[in-house]
Amino acid sequence: MLSTEVKRRLDSVEQLLPQLQQLLTTMQHQDLQIKTKSTERDLVTKADVASDQIIVDFLQKEFPEDSILAEESGNHTVNSNSDFTWCIDPIDGTVNYAHGIPLYSVSFGIIQNQAPVGGLVFLPQLNDIYRAQLGGGATKNGKPIHVSNHNNLKSSMIVTGFPYQRMEMIDQLTETIRIILKSARGIRRTGSAALDLCWVAEGRFDGHYEWHLSPWDTCGALAILHEAGGTATNQDGKPYQLGDTLMIASNGHIHEELSQTLLSVKYDNSR
Ligand code: IPD
Ligand code: CA
Ligand code: CA
């Protein structure tokens, strides 16, 4: 059964978390050998690579039939008929990590038929584990979590993130912040999209929006958000699919107001 298979996988990766915690907290104080990727702001450290390798080795040993998409090492497709694909972000929040900021996460998503069916997001420095499997509810450290009840933007805390390719859309980003500053209670930027979505799932934030997220940023946390009662749509108001251009996520109650506000922004990126 699907839920048994997903649970078995999430239970298994939980055993790897102490090793990842030890690795990431120790390495943060070492020379990280920082390199850049798509832009000068998009970093990869030796800890991203080490975490990626430990996770991929573990999954290949435990679930040799599954495919894996990992941010730093790419696609490890073993069997095109395999039911499950893991979608892994070995450190979500690398820029925070490289600056000694404790807000970063490790994200495990499980995909079946292109949709997330399970997720586990681990925050090594806060020692928090968020988990969900389709139809089974969402938990934080084993206790059920649920989205907030705030039902208007005026009383909502919104979180966002900025894509590494930000110069092409700088006016859109700043105009959107301007509108949210005027309409919401507050706006935050944590530096880890997986963490942002988990904090929407547990009701700390009421909504999240961000352009150009990759599947590994969102896959695990999307399963958690949905199971906690939240919702996520894209630039066309359709259910968010991994890799869509814009993610608008919320507790559901403010979704229409938040979406309308974000999609009404006028901008001129050529300035
Ligand atoms: C980044 C984080 C950040 C978001 C960026 C992502 P990374 O992931 O999730 O919050 O704003 O768009 O790329 O590079 O730290 O894995
Ligand atoms: Ca990421
Ligand atoms: Ca990453």
CSV table of C-alpha atoms and ligand atoms in Angstrom, one decimal:
chain,number,residue,atom,x,y,z
A,1,MET,CA,0.0,0.0,0.0
A,2,LEU,CA,1.2,3.5,-0.8
A,3,SER,CA,1.1,4.9,2.7
A,4,THR,CA,3.0,1.9,4.1
A,5,GLU,CA,5.7,2.3,1.5
A,6,VAL,CA,6.0,6.0,2.0
A,7,LYS,CA,6.1,5.6,5.8
A,8,ARG,CA,8.8,2.9,5.6
A,9,ARG,CA,10.9,5.3,3.5
A,10,LEU,CA,10.5,8.2,5.9
A,11,ASP,CA,11.2,6.0,9.0
A,12,SER,CA,14.3,4.9,7.3
A,13,VAL,CA,15.7,8.3,6.5
A,14,GLU,CA,15.0,9.5,10.1
A,15,GLN,CA,17.8,7.1,11.1
A,16,LEU,CA,20.3,9.1,9.0
A,17,LEU,CA,19.5,12.4,10.6
A,18,PRO,CA,21.9,12.2,13.6
A,19,GLN,CA,24.8,11.6,11.1
A,20,LEU,CA,23.7,14.6,9.0
A,21,GLN,CA,23.4,16.8,12.0
A,22,GLN,CA,26.8,15.9,13.2
A,23,LEU,CA,28.3,16.5,9.7
A,24,LEU,CA,26.6,19.8,9.1
A,25,THR,CA,27.2,21.4,12.5
A,26,THR,CA,30.8,20.3,12.5
A,27,MET,CA,31.6,21.4,9.0
A,28,GLN,CA,30.0,24.8,9.4
A,29,HIS,CA,33.1,25.8,11.5
A,30,GLN,CA,35.6,24.5,8.9
A,31,ASP,CA,36.8,25.9,5.6
A,32,LEU,CA,33.7,25.4,3.4
A,33,GLN,CA,35.5,25.7,0.1
A,34,ILE,CA,32.7,27.9,-1.3
A,35,LYS,CA,32.2,27.9,-5.0
A,36,THR,CA,29.5,29.6,-7.1
A,37,LYS,CA,26.9,27.9,-9.5
A,38,SER,CA,24.3,29.7,-11.6
A,39,THR,CA,25.1,33.2,-10.4
A,40,GLU,CA,27.7,34.7,-8.0
A,41,ARG,CA,25.0,34.5,-5.3
A,42,ASP,CA,24.2,30.8,-5.8
A,43,LEU,CA,26.7,29.0,-3.6
A,44,VAL,CA,27.8,25.4,-3.1
A,45,THR,CA,30.0,24.4,-0.2
A,46,LYS,CA,31.9,21.2,0.5
A,47,ALA,CA,29.1,20.5,3.1
A,48,ASP,CA,26.4,20.5,0.4
A,49,VAL,CA,28.4,18.0,-1.6
A,50,ALA,CA,29.1,15.8,1.5
A,51,SER,CA,25.5,15.8,2.6
A,52,ASP,CA,24.3,15.0,-0.9
A,53,GLN,CA,26.7,12.1,-1.1
A,54,ILE,CA,25.8,10.6,2.3
A,55,ILE,CA,22.1,10.8,1.4
A,56,VAL,CA,22.4,9.3,-2.1
A,57,ASP,CA,24.6,6.5,-0.8
A,58,PHE,CA,22.1,5.7,2.0
A,59,LEU,CA,19.1,5.7,-0.3
A,60,GLN,CA,20.8,3.6,-3.0
A,61,LYS,CA,21.7,1.0,-0.3
A,62,GLU,CA,18.3,1.0,1.4
A,63,PHE,CA,16.0,1.5,-1.6
A,64,PRO,CA,18.0,0.3,-4.7
A,65,GLU,CA,14.8,0.3,-6.8
A,66,ASP,CA,14.0,4.0,-6.3
A,67,SER,CA,15.1,6.9,-8.5
A,68,ILE,CA,16.8,9.9,-6.9
A,69,LEU,CA,17.1,13.5,-8.0
A,70,ALA,CA,19.6,15.3,-5.8
A,71,GLU,CA,20.5,18.9,-6.1
A,72,GLU,CA,24.2,18.6,-6.2
A,73,SER,CA,24.7,15.2,-7.9
A,74,GLY,CA,21.7,15.2,-10.3
A,75,ASN,CA,19.7,12.3,-11.5
A,76,HIS,CA,20.2,8.8,-10.4
A,77,THR,CA,17.6,6.9,-12.3
A,78,VAL,CA,18.0,3.2,-11.9
A,79,ASN,CA,14.8,1.8,-13.1
A,80,SER,CA,12.3,3.7,-15.2
A,81,ASN,CA,9.5,1.5,-13.8
A,82,SER,CA,10.3,2.4,-10.2
A,83,ASP,CA,7.3,3.8,-8.3
A,84,PHE,CA,9.2,6.4,-6.2
A,85,THR,CA,11.6,9.2,-6.9
A,86,TRP,CA,13.4,10.9,-4.1
A,87,CYS,CA,13.9,14.6,-4.5
A,88,ILE,CA,16.7,15.8,-2.2
A,89,ASP,CA,18.0,19.2,-1.1
A,90,PRO,CA,21.1,18.4,0.9
A,91,ILE,CA,21.2,21.9,2.4
A,92,ASP,CA,18.3,24.3,1.7
A,93,GLY,CA,19.7,27.6,2.8
A,94,THR,CA,23.3,27.3,1.7
A,95,VAL,CA,23.8,31.1,1.8
A,96,ASN,CA,22.7,31.1,5.5
A,97,TYR,CA,24.9,28.1,6.2
A,98,ALA,CA,27.9,29.8,4.6
A,99,HIS,CA,27.4,32.8,6.8
A,100,GLY,CA,27.0,30.8,10.1
A,101,ILE,CA,23.3,31.5,10.3
A,102,PRO,CA,21.4,28.5,11.9
A,103,LEU,CA,18.4,28.6,9.6
A,104,TYR,CA,18.9,25.9,7.0
A,105,SER,CA,17.3,22.5,6.4
A,106,VAL,CA,17.8,19.1,4.7
A,107,SER,CA,14.8,18.2,2.6
A,108,PHE,CA,13.7,14.7,1.5
A,109,GLY,CA,10.7,14.6,-0.8
A,110,ILE,CA,9.1,11.4,-2.3
A,111,ILE,CA,7.4,11.7,-5.7
A,112,GLN,CA,5.0,9.3,-7.3
A,113,ASN,CA,3.4,10.1,-10.6
A,114,GLN,CA,5.0,13.6,-10.6
A,115,ALA,CA,3.4,14.6,-7.3
A,116,PRO,CA,4.8,14.7,-3.8
A,117,VAL,CA,3.4,11.9,-1.7
A,118,GLY,CA,5.7,12.2,1.3
A,119,GLY,CA,8.2,14.6,2.8
A,120,LEU,CA,10.7,15.0,5.6
A,121,VAL,CA,12.4,18.3,6.4
A,122,PHE,CA,15.1,18.4,9.1
A,123,LEU,CA,16.4,21.6,10.7
A,124,PRO,CA,19.7,20.4,12.2
A,125,GLN,CA,20.3,23.5,14.4
A,126,LEU,CA,16.8,23.7,15.8
A,127,ASN,CA,16.5,19.9,16.1
A,128,ASP,CA,13.1,19.9,14.4
A,129,ILE,CA,11.8,17.2,12.1
A,130,TYR,CA,8.7,17.9,10.0
A,131,ARG,CA,7.1,14.9,8.3
A,132,ALA,CA,4.1,14.0,6.3
A,133,GLN,CA,2.8,11.2,4.0
A,134,LEU,CA,-0.2,11.5,1.8
A,135,GLY,CA,-3.4,11.1,3.8
A,136,GLY,CA,-1.6,10.7,7.1
A,137,GLY,CA,-1.4,14.2,8.4
A,138,ALA,CA,1.7,16.3,9.1
A,139,THR,CA,3.8,16.3,12.3
A,140,LYS,CA,6.6,18.2,13.9
A,141,ASN,CA,8.8,16.1,16.2
A,142,GLY,CA,6.0,13.5,16.2
A,143,LYS,CA,3.2,15.9,17.1
A,144,PRO,CA,0.4,16.9,14.7
A,145,ILE,CA,0.7,20.3,13.1
A,146,HIS,CA,-1.9,22.5,11.3
A,147,VAL,CA,-1.9,25.7,9.4
A,148,SER,CA,-3.0,29.0,11.1
A,149,ASN,CA,-6.6,30.3,11.2
A,150,HIS,CA,-5.8,33.9,10.1
A,151,ASN,CA,-8.3,34.8,7.4
A,152,ASN,CA,-7.1,38.1,6.1
A,153,LEU,CA,-3.9,39.6,4.9
A,154,LYS,CA,-4.1,42.4,7.5
A,155,SER,CA,-3.5,39.9,10.3
A,156,SER,CA,-1.0,37.7,8.3
A,157,MET,CA,2.7,37.1,8.4
A,158,ILE,CA,4.0,36.5,4.9
A,159,VAL,CA,7.4,35.0,4.0
A,160,THR,CA,9.2,35.2,0.7
A,161,GLY,CA,12.5,34.4,-0.9
A,162,PHE,CA,14.5,35.9,-3.7
A,163,PRO,CA,15.7,33.9,-6.7
A,164,TYR,CA,19.4,33.9,-7.6
A,165,GLN,CA,18.5,35.3,-11.1
A,166,ARG,CA,17.0,38.4,-9.4
A,167,MET,CA,18.3,41.1,-11.6
A,168,GLU,CA,16.0,40.1,-14.5
A,169,MET,CA,12.9,40.6,-12.3
A,170,ILE,CA,14.1,43.2,-9.8
A,171,ASP,CA,11.2,45.6,-10.3
A,172,GLN,CA,8.7,42.8,-9.9
A,173,LEU,CA,10.3,41.6,-6.7
A,174,THR,CA,10.5,45.1,-5.1
A,175,GLU,CA,7.0,46.1,-6.2
A,176,THR,CA,5.6,42.9,-4.7
A,177,ILE,CA,7.3,43.6,-1.4
A,178,ARG,CA,5.9,47.1,-1.5
A,179,ILE,CA,2.3,45.8,-1.9
A,180,ILE,CA,2.8,43.1,0.8
A,181,LEU,CA,4.2,45.7,3.2
A,182,LYS,CA,1.1,47.8,2.7
A,183,SER,CA,-1.4,44.9,3.0
A,184,ALA,CA,0.0,42.4,5.5
A,185,ARG,CA,1.1,42.4,9.2
A,186,GLY,CA,4.6,41.6,8.3
A,187,ILE,CA,7.0,40.1,5.8
A,188,ARG,CA,10.0,37.9,6.5
A,189,ARG,CA,12.8,36.2,4.5
A,190,THR,CA,14.4,33.2,6.2
A,191,GLY,CA,16.7,32.0,3.4
A,192,SER,CA,15.3,28.4,3.2
A,193,ALA,CA,12.2,27.8,1.2
A,194,ALA,CA,11.7,24.3,2.7
A,195,LEU,CA,11.7,25.9,6.2
A,196,ASP,CA,9.3,28.7,5.0
A,197,LEU,CA,6.8,26.1,3.9
A,198,CYS,CA,7.1,24.1,7.1
A,199,TRP,CA,6.5,27.2,9.1
A,200,VAL,CA,3.4,27.9,7.0
A,201,ALA,CA,2.4,24.3,7.7
A,202,GLU,CA,2.7,24.8,11.5
A,203,GLY,CA,1.0,28.2,11.5
A,204,ARG,CA,4.0,30.5,12.2
A,205,PHE,CA,3.7,32.1,8.8
A,206,ASP,CA,0.3,32.4,7.1
A,207,GLY,CA,1.6,32.7,3.5
A,208,HIS,CA,4.6,32.3,1.3
A,209,TYR,CA,5.4,33.3,-2.3
A,210,GLU,CA,8.5,32.9,-4.4
A,211,TRP,CA,9.5,32.7,-8.0
A,212,HIS,CA,11.8,30.1,-9.7
A,213,LEU,CA,12.0,27.5,-6.9
A,214,SER,CA,13.5,24.2,-7.9
A,215,PRO,CA,11.8,20.8,-7.2
A,216,TRP,CA,14.2,20.0,-4.4
A,217,ASP,CA,13.5,23.3,-2.6
A,218,THR,CA,9.8,22.5,-2.3
A,219,CYS,CA,9.0,18.8,-2.8
A,220,GLY,CA,9.3,17.5,0.8
A,221,ALA,CA,7.8,20.6,2.4
A,222,LEU,CA,4.8,20.7,-0.1
A,223,ALA,CA,3.7,17.2,1.1
A,224,ILE,CA,3.9,18.6,4.7
A,225,LEU,CA,2.0,21.8,3.8
A,226,HIS,CA,-0.8,19.9,2.1
A,227,GLU,CA,-1.2,17.5,5.0
A,228,ALA,CA,-1.2,20.3,7.5
A,229,GLY,CA,-4.2,21.8,5.6
A,230,GLY,CA,-2.4,24.3,3.5
A,231,THR,CA,-2.6,25.0,-0.2
A,232,ALA,CA,-0.2,26.0,-3.0
A,233,THR,CA,-1.0,27.4,-6.5
A,234,ASN,CA,1.0,28.8,-9.4
A,235,GLN,CA,1.2,31.9,-11.6
A,236,ASP,CA,-2.1,30.9,-13.3
A,237,GLY,CA,-4.0,30.1,-10.1
A,238,LYS,CA,-3.7,26.3,-10.8
A,239,PRO,CA,-2.4,23.8,-8.3
A,240,TYR,CA,1.3,24.2,-7.9
A,241,GLN,CA,3.4,21.6,-9.7
A,242,LEU,CA,7.1,21.0,-9.0
A,243,GLY,CA,9.2,23.5,-11.0
A,244,ASP,CA,6.3,26.0,-11.7
A,245,THR,CA,7.4,29.7,-12.1
A,246,LEU,CA,5.6,31.1,-9.1
A,247,MET,CA,4.6,29.5,-5.9
A,248,ILE,CA,1.9,31.0,-3.8
A,249,ALA,CA,1.4,28.9,-0.6
A,250,SER,CA,-0.8,29.7,2.3
A,251,ASN,CA,-3.1,28.4,5.1
A,252,GLY,CA,-5.9,28.4,2.6
A,253,HIS,CA,-8.0,31.1,4.4
A,254,ILE,CA,-6.0,34.0,2.9
A,255,HIS,CA,-5.2,32.3,-0.4
A,256,GLU,CA,-7.5,34.2,-2.6
A,257,GLU,CA,-6.6,37.6,-1.1
A,258,LEU,CA,-2.9,36.8,-1.2
A,259,SER,CA,-3.0,35.5,-4.8
A,260,GLN,CA,-5.1,38.5,-6.0
A,261,THR,CA,-2.7,40.9,-4.3
A,262,LEU,CA,0.4,39.3,-5.8
A,263,LEU,CA,-1.0,38.8,-9.3
A,264,SER,CA,-2.2,42.4,-9.4
A,265,VAL,CA,1.3,43.9,-9.1
A,266,LYS,CA,2.3,46.2,-11.9
A,267,TYR,CA,6.0,46.3,-12.7
A,268,ASP,CA,8.6,47.2,-15.3
A,269,ASN,CA,11.7,45.0,-15.0
A,270,SER,CA,13.6,47.1,-17.6
A,271,ARG,CA,14.2,50.0,-15.3
B,1,IPD,C1,17.5,28.4,-1.8
B,1,IPD,C2,16.7,28.7,-0.6
B,1,IPD,C3,16.2,30.1,-0.6
B,1,IPD,C4,15.5,30.5,-1.8
B,1,IPD,C5,16.3,30.2,-3.1
B,1,IPD,C6,16.7,28.7,-3.1
B,1,IPD,P1,19.6,26.7,-1.7
B,1,IPD,O1,18.0,27.1,-1.9
B,1,IPD,O2,15.6,27.8,-0.6
B,1,IPD,O3,15.3,30.3,0.5
B,1,IPD,O4,15.1,31.8,-1.8
B,1,IPD,O5,15.5,30.4,-4.2
B,1,IPD,O6,17.5,28.4,-4.2
B,1,IPD,O7,20.3,27.2,-2.9
B,1,IPD,O8,20.0,27.2,-0.4
B,1,IPD,O9,19.5,25.2,-1.7
B,2,CA,CA,17.3,24.8,-2.1
B,3,CA,CA,20.6,23.3,-1.7
